[in-house]
PDB file of C-alpha atoms and ligand atoms in Angstrom:
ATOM      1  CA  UNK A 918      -9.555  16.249  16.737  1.00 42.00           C
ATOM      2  CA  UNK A 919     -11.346  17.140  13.488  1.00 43.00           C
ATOM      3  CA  UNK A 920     -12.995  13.873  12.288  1.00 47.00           C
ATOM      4  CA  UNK A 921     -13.440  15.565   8.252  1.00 52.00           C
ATOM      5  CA  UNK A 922      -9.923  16.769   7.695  1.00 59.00           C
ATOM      6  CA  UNK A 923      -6.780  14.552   8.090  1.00 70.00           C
ATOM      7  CA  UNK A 924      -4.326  17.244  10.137  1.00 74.00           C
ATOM      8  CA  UNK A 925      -1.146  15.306   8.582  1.00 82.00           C
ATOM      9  CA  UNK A 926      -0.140  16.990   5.152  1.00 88.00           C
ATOM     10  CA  UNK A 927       1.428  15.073   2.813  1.00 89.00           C
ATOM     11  CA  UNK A 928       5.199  16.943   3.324  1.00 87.00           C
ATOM     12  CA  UNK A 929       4.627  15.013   7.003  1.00 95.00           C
ATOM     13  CA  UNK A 930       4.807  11.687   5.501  1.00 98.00           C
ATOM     14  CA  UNK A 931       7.977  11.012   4.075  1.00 97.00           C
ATOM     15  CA  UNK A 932       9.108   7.381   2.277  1.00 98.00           C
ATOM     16  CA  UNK A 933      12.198   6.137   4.218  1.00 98.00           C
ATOM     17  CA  UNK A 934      13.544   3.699   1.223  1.00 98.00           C
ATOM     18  CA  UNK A 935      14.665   0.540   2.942  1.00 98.00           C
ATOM     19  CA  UNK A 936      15.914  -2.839   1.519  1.00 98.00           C
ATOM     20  CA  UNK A 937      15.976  -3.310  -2.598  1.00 97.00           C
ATOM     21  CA  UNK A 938      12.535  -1.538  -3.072  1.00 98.00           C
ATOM     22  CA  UNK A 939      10.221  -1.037   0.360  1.00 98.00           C
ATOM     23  CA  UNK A 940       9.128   1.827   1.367  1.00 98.00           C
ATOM     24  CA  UNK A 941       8.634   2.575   5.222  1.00 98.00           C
ATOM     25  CA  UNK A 942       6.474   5.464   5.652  1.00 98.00           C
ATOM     26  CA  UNK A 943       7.216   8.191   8.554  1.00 98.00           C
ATOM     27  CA  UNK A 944       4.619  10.555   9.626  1.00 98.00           C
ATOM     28  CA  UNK A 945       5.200  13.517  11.760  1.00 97.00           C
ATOM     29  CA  UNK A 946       3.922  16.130  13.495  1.00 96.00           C
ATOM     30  CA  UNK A 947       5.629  18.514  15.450  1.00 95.00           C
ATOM     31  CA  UNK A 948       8.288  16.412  17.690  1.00 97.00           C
ATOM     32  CA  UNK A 949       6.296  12.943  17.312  1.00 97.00           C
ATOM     33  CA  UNK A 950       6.178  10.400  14.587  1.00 98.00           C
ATOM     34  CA  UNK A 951       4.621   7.152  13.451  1.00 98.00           C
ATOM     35  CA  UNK A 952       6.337   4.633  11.204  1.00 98.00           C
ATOM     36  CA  UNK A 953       4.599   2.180   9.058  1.00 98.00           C
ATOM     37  CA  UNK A 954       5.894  -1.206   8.576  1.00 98.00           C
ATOM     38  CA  UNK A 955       9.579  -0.866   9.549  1.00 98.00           C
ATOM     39  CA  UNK A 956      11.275  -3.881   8.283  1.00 98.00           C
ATOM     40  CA  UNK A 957      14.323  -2.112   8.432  1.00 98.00           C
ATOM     41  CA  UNK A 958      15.439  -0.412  11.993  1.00 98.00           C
ATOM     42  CA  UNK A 959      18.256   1.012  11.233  1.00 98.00           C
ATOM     43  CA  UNK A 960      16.463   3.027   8.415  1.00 98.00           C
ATOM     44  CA  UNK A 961      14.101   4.193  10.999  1.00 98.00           C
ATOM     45  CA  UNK A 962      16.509   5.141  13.509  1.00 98.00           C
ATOM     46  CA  UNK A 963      18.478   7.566  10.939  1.00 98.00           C
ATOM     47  CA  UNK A 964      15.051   9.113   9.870  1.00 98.00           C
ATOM     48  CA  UNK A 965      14.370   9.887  13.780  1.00 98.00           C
ATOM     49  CA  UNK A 966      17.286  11.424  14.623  1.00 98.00           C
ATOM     50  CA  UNK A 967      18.015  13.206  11.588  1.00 97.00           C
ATOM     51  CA  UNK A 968      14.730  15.329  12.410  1.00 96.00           C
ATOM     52  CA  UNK A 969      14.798  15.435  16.122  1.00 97.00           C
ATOM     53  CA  UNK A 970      11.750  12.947  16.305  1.00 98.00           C
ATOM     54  CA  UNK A 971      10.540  10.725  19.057  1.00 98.00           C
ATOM     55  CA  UNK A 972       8.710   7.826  17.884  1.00 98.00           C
ATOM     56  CA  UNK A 973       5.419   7.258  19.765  1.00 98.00           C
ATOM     57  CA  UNK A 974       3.303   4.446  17.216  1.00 98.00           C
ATOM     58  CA  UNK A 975       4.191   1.816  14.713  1.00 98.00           C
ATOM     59  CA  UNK A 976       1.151   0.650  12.396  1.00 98.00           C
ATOM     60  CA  UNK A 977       1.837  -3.022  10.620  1.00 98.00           C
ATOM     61  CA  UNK A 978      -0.068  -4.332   7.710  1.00 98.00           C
ATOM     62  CA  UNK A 979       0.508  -7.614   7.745  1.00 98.00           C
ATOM     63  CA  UNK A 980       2.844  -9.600   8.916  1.00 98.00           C
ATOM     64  CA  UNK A 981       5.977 -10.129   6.175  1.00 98.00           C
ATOM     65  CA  UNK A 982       9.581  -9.719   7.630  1.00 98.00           C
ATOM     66  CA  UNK A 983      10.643  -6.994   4.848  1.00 98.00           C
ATOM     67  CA  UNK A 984       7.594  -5.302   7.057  1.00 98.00           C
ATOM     68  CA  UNK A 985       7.930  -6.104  10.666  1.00 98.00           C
ATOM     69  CA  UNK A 986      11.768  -6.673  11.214  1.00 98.00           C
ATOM     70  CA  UNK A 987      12.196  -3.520  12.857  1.00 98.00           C
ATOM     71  CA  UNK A 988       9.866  -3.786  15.240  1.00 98.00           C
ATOM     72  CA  UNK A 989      11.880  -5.552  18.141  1.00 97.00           C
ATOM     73  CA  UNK A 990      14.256  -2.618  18.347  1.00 98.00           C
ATOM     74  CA  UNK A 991      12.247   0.044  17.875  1.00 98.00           C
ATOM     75  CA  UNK A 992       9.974  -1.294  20.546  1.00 98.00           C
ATOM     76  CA  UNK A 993      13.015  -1.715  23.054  1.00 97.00           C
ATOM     77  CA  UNK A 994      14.127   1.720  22.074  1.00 97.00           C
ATOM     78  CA  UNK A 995      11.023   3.699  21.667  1.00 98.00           C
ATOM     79  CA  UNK A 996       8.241   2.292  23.637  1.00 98.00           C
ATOM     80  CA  UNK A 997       5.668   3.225  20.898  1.00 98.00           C
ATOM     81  CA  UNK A 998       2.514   1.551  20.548  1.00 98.00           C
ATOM     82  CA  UNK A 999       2.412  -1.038  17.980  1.00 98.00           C
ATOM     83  CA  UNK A1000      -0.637  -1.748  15.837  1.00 98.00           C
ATOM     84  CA  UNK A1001      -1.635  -4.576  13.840  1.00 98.00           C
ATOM     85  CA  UNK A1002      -3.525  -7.308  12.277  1.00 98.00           C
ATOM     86  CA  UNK A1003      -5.379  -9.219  15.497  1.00 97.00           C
ATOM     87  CA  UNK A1004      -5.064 -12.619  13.891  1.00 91.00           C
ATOM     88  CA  UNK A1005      -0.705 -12.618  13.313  1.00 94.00           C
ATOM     89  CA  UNK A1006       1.428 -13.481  16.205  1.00 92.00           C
ATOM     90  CA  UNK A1007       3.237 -10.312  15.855  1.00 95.00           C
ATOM     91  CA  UNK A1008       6.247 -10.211  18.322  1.00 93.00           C
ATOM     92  CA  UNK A1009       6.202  -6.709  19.377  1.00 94.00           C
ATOM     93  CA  UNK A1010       2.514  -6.306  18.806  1.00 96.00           C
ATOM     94  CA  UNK A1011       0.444  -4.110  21.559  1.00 97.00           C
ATOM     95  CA  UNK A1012      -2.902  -3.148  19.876  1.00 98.00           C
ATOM     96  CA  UNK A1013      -4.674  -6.121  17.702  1.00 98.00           C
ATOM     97  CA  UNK A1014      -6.932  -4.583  15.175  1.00 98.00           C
ATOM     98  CA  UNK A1015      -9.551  -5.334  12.582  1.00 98.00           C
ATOM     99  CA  UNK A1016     -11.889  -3.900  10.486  1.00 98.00           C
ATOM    100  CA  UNK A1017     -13.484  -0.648  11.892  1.00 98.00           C
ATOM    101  CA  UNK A1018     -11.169  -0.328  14.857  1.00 98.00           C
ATOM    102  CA  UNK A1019     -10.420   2.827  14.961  1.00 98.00           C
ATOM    103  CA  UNK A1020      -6.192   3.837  15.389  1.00 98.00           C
ATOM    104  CA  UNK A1021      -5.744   7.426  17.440  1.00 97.00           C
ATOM    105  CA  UNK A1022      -2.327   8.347  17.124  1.00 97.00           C
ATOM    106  CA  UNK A1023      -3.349  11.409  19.830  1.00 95.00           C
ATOM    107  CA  UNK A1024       0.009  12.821  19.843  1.00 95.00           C
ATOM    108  CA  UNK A1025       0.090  12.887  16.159  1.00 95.00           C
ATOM    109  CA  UNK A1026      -3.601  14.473  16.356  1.00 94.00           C
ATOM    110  CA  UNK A1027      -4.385  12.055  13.584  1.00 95.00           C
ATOM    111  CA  UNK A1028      -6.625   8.732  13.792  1.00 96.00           C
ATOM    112  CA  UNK A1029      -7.241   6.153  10.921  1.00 98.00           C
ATOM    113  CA  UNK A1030      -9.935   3.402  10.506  1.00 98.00           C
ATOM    114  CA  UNK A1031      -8.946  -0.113   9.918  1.00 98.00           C
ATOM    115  CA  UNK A1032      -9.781  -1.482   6.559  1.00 98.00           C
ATOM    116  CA  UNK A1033      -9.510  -5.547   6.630  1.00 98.00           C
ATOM    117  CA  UNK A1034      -8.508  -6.205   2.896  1.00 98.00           C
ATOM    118  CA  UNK A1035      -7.681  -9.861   2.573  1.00 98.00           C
ATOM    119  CA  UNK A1036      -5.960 -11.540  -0.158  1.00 98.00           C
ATOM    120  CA  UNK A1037      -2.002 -10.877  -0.334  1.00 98.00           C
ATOM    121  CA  UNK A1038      -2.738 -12.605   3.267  1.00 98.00           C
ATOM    122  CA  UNK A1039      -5.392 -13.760   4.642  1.00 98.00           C
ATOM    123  CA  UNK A1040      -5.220 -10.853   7.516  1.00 98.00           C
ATOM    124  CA  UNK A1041      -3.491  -7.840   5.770  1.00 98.00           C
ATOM    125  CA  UNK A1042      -5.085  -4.289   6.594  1.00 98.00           C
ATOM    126  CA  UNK A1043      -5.207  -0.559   5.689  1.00 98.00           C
ATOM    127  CA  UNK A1044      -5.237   2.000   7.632  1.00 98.00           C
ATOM    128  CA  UNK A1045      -7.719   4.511   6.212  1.00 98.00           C
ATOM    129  CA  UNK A1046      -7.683   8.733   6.906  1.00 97.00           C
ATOM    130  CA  UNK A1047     -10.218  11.080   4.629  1.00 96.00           C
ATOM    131  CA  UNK A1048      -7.114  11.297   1.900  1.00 96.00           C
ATOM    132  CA  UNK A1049      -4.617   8.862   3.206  1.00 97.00           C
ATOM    133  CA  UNK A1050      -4.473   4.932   2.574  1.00 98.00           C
ATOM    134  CA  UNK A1051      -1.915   3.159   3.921  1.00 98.00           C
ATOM    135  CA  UNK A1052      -2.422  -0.176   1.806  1.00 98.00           C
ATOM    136  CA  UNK A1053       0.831  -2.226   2.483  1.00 98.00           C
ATOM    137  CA  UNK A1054       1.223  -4.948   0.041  1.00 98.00           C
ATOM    138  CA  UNK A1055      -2.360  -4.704  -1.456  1.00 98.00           C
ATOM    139  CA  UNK A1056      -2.528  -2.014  -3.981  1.00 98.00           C
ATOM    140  CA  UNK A1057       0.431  -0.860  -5.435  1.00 98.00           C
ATOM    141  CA  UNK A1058       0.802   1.701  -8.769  1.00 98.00           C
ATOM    142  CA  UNK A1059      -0.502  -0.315 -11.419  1.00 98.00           C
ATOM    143  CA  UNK A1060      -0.365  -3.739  -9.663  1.00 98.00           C
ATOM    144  CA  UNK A1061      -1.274  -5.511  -6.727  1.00 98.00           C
ATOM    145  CA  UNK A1062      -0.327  -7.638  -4.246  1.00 98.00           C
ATOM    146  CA  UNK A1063       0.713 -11.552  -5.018  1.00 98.00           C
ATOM    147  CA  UNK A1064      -1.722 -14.332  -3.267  1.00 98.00           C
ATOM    148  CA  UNK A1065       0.223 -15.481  -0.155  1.00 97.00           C
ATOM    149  CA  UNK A1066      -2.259 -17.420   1.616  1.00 93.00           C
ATOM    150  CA  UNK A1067      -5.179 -15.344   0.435  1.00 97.00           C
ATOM    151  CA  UNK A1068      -6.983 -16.249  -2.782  1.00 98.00           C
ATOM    152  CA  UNK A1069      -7.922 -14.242  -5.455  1.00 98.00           C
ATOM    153  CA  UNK A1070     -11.521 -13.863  -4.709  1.00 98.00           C
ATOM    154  CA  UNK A1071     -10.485 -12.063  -1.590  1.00 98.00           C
ATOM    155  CA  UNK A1072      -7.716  -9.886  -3.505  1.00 98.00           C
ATOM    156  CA  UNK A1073     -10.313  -8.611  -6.116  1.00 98.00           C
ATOM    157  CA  UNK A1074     -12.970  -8.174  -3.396  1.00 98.00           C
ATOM    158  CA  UNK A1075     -10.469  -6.180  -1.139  1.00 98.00           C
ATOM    159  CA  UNK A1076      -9.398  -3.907  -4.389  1.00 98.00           C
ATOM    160  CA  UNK A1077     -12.491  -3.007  -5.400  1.00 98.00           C
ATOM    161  CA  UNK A1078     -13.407  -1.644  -2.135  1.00 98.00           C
ATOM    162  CA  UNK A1079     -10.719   0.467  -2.125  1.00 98.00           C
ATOM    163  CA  UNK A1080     -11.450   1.718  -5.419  1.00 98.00           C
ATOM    164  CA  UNK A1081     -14.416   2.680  -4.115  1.00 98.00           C
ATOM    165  CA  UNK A1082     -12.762   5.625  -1.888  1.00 98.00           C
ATOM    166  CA  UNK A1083     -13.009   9.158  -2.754  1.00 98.00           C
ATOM    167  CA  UNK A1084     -10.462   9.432  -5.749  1.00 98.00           C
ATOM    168  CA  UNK A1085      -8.045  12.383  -4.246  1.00 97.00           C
ATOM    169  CA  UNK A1086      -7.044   9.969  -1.690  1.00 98.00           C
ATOM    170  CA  UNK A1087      -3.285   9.428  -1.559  1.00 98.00           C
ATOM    171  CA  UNK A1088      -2.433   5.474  -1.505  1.00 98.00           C
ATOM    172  CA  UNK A1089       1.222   5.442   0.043  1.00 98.00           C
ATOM    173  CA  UNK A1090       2.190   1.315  -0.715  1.00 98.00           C
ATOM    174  CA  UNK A1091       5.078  -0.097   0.673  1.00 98.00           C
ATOM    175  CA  UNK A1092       7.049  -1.119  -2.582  1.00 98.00           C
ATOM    176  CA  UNK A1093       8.598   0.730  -5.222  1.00 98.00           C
ATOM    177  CA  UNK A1094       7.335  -1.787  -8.006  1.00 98.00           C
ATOM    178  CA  UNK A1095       5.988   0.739 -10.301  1.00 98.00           C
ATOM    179  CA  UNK A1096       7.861   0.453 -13.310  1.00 98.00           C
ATOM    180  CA  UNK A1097       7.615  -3.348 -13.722  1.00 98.00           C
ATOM    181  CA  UNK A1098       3.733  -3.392 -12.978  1.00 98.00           C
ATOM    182  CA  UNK A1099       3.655  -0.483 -15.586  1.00 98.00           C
ATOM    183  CA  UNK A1100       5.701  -3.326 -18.070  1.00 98.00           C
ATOM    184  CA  UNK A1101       2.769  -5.619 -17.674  1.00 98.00           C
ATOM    185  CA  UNK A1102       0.269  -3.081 -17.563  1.00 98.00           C
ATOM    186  CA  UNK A1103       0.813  -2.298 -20.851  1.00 98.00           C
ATOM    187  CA  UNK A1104       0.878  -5.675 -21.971  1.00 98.00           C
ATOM    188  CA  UNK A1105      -2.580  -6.570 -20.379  1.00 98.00           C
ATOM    189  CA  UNK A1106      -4.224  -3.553 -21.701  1.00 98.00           C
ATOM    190  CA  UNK A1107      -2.673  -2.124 -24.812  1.00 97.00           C
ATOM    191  CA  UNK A1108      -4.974   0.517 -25.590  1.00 98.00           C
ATOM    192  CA  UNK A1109      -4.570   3.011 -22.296  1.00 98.00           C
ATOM    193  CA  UNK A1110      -3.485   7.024 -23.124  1.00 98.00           C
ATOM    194  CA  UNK A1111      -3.738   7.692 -19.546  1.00 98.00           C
ATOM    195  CA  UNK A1112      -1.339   4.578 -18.447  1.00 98.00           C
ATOM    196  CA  UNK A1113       1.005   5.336 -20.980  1.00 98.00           C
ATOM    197  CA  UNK A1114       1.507   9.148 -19.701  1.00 98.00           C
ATOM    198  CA  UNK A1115       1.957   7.660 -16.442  1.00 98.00           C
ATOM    199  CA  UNK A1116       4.958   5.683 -17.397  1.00 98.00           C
ATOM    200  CA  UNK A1117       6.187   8.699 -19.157  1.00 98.00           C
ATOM    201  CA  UNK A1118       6.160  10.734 -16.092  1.00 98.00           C
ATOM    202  CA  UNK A1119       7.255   7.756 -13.732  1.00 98.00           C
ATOM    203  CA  UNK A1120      10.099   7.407 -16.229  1.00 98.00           C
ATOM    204  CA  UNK A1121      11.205  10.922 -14.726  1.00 98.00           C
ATOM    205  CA  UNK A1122      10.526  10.242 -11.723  1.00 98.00           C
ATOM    206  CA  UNK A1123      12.619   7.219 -11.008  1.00 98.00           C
ATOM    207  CA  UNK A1124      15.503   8.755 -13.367  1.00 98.00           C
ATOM    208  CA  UNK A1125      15.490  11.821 -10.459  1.00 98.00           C
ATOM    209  CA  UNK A1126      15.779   9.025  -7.736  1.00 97.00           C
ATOM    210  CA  UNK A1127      12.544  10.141  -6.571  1.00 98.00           C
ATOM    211  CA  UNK A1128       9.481   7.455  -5.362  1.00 98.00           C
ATOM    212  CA  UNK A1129       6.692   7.388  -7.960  1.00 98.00           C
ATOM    213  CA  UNK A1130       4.691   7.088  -4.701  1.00 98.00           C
ATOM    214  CA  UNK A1131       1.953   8.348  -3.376  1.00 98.00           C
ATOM    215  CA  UNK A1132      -0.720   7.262  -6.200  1.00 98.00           C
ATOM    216  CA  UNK A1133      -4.480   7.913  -6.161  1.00 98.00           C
ATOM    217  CA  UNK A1134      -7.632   5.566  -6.202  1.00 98.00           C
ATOM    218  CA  UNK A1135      -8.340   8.207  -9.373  1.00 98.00           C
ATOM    219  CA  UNK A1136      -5.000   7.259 -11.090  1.00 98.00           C
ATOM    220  CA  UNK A1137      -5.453   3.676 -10.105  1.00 98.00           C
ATOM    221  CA  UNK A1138      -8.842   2.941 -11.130  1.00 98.00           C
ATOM    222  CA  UNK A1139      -7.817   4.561 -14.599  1.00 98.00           C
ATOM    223  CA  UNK A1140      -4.619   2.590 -15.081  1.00 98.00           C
ATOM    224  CA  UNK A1141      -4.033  -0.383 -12.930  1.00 98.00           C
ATOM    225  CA  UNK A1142      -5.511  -3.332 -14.603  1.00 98.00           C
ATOM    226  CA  UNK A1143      -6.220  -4.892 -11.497  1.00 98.00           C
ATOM    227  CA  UNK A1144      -8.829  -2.560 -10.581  1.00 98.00           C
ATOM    228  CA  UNK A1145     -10.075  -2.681 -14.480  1.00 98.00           C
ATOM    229  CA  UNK A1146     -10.884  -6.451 -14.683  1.00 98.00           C
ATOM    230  CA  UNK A1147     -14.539  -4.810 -16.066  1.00 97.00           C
ATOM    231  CA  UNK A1148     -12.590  -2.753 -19.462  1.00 97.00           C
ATOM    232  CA  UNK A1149     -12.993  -4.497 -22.855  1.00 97.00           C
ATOM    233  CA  UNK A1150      -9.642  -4.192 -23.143  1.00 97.00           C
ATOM    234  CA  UNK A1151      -8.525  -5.933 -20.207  1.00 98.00           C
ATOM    235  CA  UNK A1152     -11.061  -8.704 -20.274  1.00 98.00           C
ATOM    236  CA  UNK A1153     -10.034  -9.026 -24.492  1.00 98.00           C
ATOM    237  CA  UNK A1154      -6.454  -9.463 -24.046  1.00 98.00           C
ATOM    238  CA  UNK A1155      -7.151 -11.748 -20.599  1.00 98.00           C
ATOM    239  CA  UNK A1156      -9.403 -13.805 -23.040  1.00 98.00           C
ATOM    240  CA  UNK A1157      -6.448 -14.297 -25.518  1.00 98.00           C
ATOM    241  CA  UNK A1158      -3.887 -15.034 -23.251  1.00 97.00           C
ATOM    242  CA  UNK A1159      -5.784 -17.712 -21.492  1.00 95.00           C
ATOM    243  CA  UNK A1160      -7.510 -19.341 -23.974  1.00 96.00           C
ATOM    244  CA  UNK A1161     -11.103 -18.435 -22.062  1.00 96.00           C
ATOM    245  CA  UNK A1162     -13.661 -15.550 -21.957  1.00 98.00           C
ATOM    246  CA  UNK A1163     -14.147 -14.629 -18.110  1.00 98.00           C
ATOM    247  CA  UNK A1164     -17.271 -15.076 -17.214  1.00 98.00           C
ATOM    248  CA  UNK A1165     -16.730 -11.610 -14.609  1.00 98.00           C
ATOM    249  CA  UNK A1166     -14.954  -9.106 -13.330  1.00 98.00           C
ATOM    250  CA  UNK A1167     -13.615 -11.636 -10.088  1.00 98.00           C
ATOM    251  CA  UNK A1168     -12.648 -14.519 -12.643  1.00 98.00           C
ATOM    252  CA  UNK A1169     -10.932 -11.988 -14.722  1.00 98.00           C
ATOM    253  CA  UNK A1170      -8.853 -10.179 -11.885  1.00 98.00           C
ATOM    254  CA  UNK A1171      -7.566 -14.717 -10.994  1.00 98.00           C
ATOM    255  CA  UNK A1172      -6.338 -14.810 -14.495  1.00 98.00           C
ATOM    256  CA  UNK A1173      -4.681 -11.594 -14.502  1.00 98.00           C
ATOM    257  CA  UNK A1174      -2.848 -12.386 -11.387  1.00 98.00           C
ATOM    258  CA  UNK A1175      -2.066 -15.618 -12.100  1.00 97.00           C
ATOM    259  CA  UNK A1176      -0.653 -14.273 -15.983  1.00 98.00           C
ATOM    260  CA  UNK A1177       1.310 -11.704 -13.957  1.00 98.00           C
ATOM    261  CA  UNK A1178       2.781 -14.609 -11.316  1.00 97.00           C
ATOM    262  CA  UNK A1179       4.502 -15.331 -14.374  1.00 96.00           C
ATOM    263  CA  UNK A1180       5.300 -12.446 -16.731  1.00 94.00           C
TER     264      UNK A1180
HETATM  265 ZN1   ZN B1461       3.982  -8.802   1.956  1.00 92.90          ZN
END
């Protein structure tokens, strides 16, 4: 395997839409494919037969149900190897992972480092390729996850070590929630030419029923407020709604999120 060059393109991984808004993503190559965080079996099973493909390896962020309730079936079906976060009682589970495992999908001729990126939970992870980042529920377009057991130190920690990969890498994030982050987006930073052209071409998107899916750490870091808690204009309009200058970027990034819990 070439350890530079991720050998899946991005027209081999395709969103299956499943529930209101997830997103399970199927990656392929030749007759095999990987699913990530199959709530939804059914939606999985369609996908697979509708190419020909034989499912060899599931990879789970984190343990939600809108993200593992496929797994059971799939399993008893398929037989694929199931990775995930070591500290969730997965049912289904195989390979417990953390930070710096390493994932080698060998049939896929892919492999993908495990980033630990607590904060949505306390055990979510990413599963990291030179241009791919599967990120679950902890970066999304223009918003992040909610704080379901993790706090927000963790959250901004986690996010701004993603922003620190290479900008061309595609971030594939397992909700369509990219119009309503966009909503508050503009709200928490008014002043943003670059957002705003976004939501003009998301606009589009979503009106063509297409995904506005995958982003880019480039497109993120310029647009997503979460990832911004350090602009004037975010930390100004933070300042206003709360009543209280934040002292930094991580005290910032808590009253963001806790402004948005409630926008
Ligand atoms: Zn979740």
């Amino acid at each position: 395997m070439d350890d530079q060059h991720s050998k899946i393109r991005s027209a081999d991984i395709i969103p299956l839409p499943a529930f209101r808004d997830n997103y399970i993503w199927l990656l392929r190559h030749g007759p095999c494919a990987a699913v990530v965080d199959p709530g939804d079996a059914a939606v999985v099973e369609a996908a697979l037969q509708a190419h020909g493909l034989r499912l060899v390896a599931i990879l789970l962020t984190h343990h939600h149900d809108d993200h593992i309730g496929g797994v059971a079936e799939l399993a008893a079906r398929h037989h694929p190897v199931v990775f995930g976060p070591a500290g969730e009682n997965i049912p289904g589970l195989t390979r417990r992972v953390g930070e710096g495992d390493e994932v080698a999908l060998n049939a896929l001729e892919q492999r993908f480092t495990v980033l630990a990126i607590p904060g949505h939970t306390t055990t979510h992870i990413a599963y990291h390729a030179p241009g791919i980042l599967f990120a679950g529920d902890t970066l999304f377009s223009a918003g992040c996850g909610r704080l379901f057991g993790g706090t927000a130190a963790q959250l901004h920690a986690s996010l701004q070590r993603l922003a620190q990969l290479p900008g061309d890498t595609a971030v594939y994030a397992a909700h369509e929630y990219t119009l309503a982050n966009l909503a508050f987006a503009r709200t928490a930073e008014p002043s943003n030419p670059a957002r705003d052209a976004w939501i003009v071409e998301c606009e589009a998107l979503r009106a063509a029923g297409r995904p506005t899916l995958p982003t880019s750490i480039a497109r993120e870091c310029g647009i997503n407020p979460f990832l911004r808690t350090d602009s004037p204009g975010v930390i100004d309009t933070v300042t206003a709604h709360s009543g209280q200058r934040p002292a930094n970027s991580a005290e910032c990034f808590a009253a963001l999120r806790r402004w948005k819990d409630v926008f």
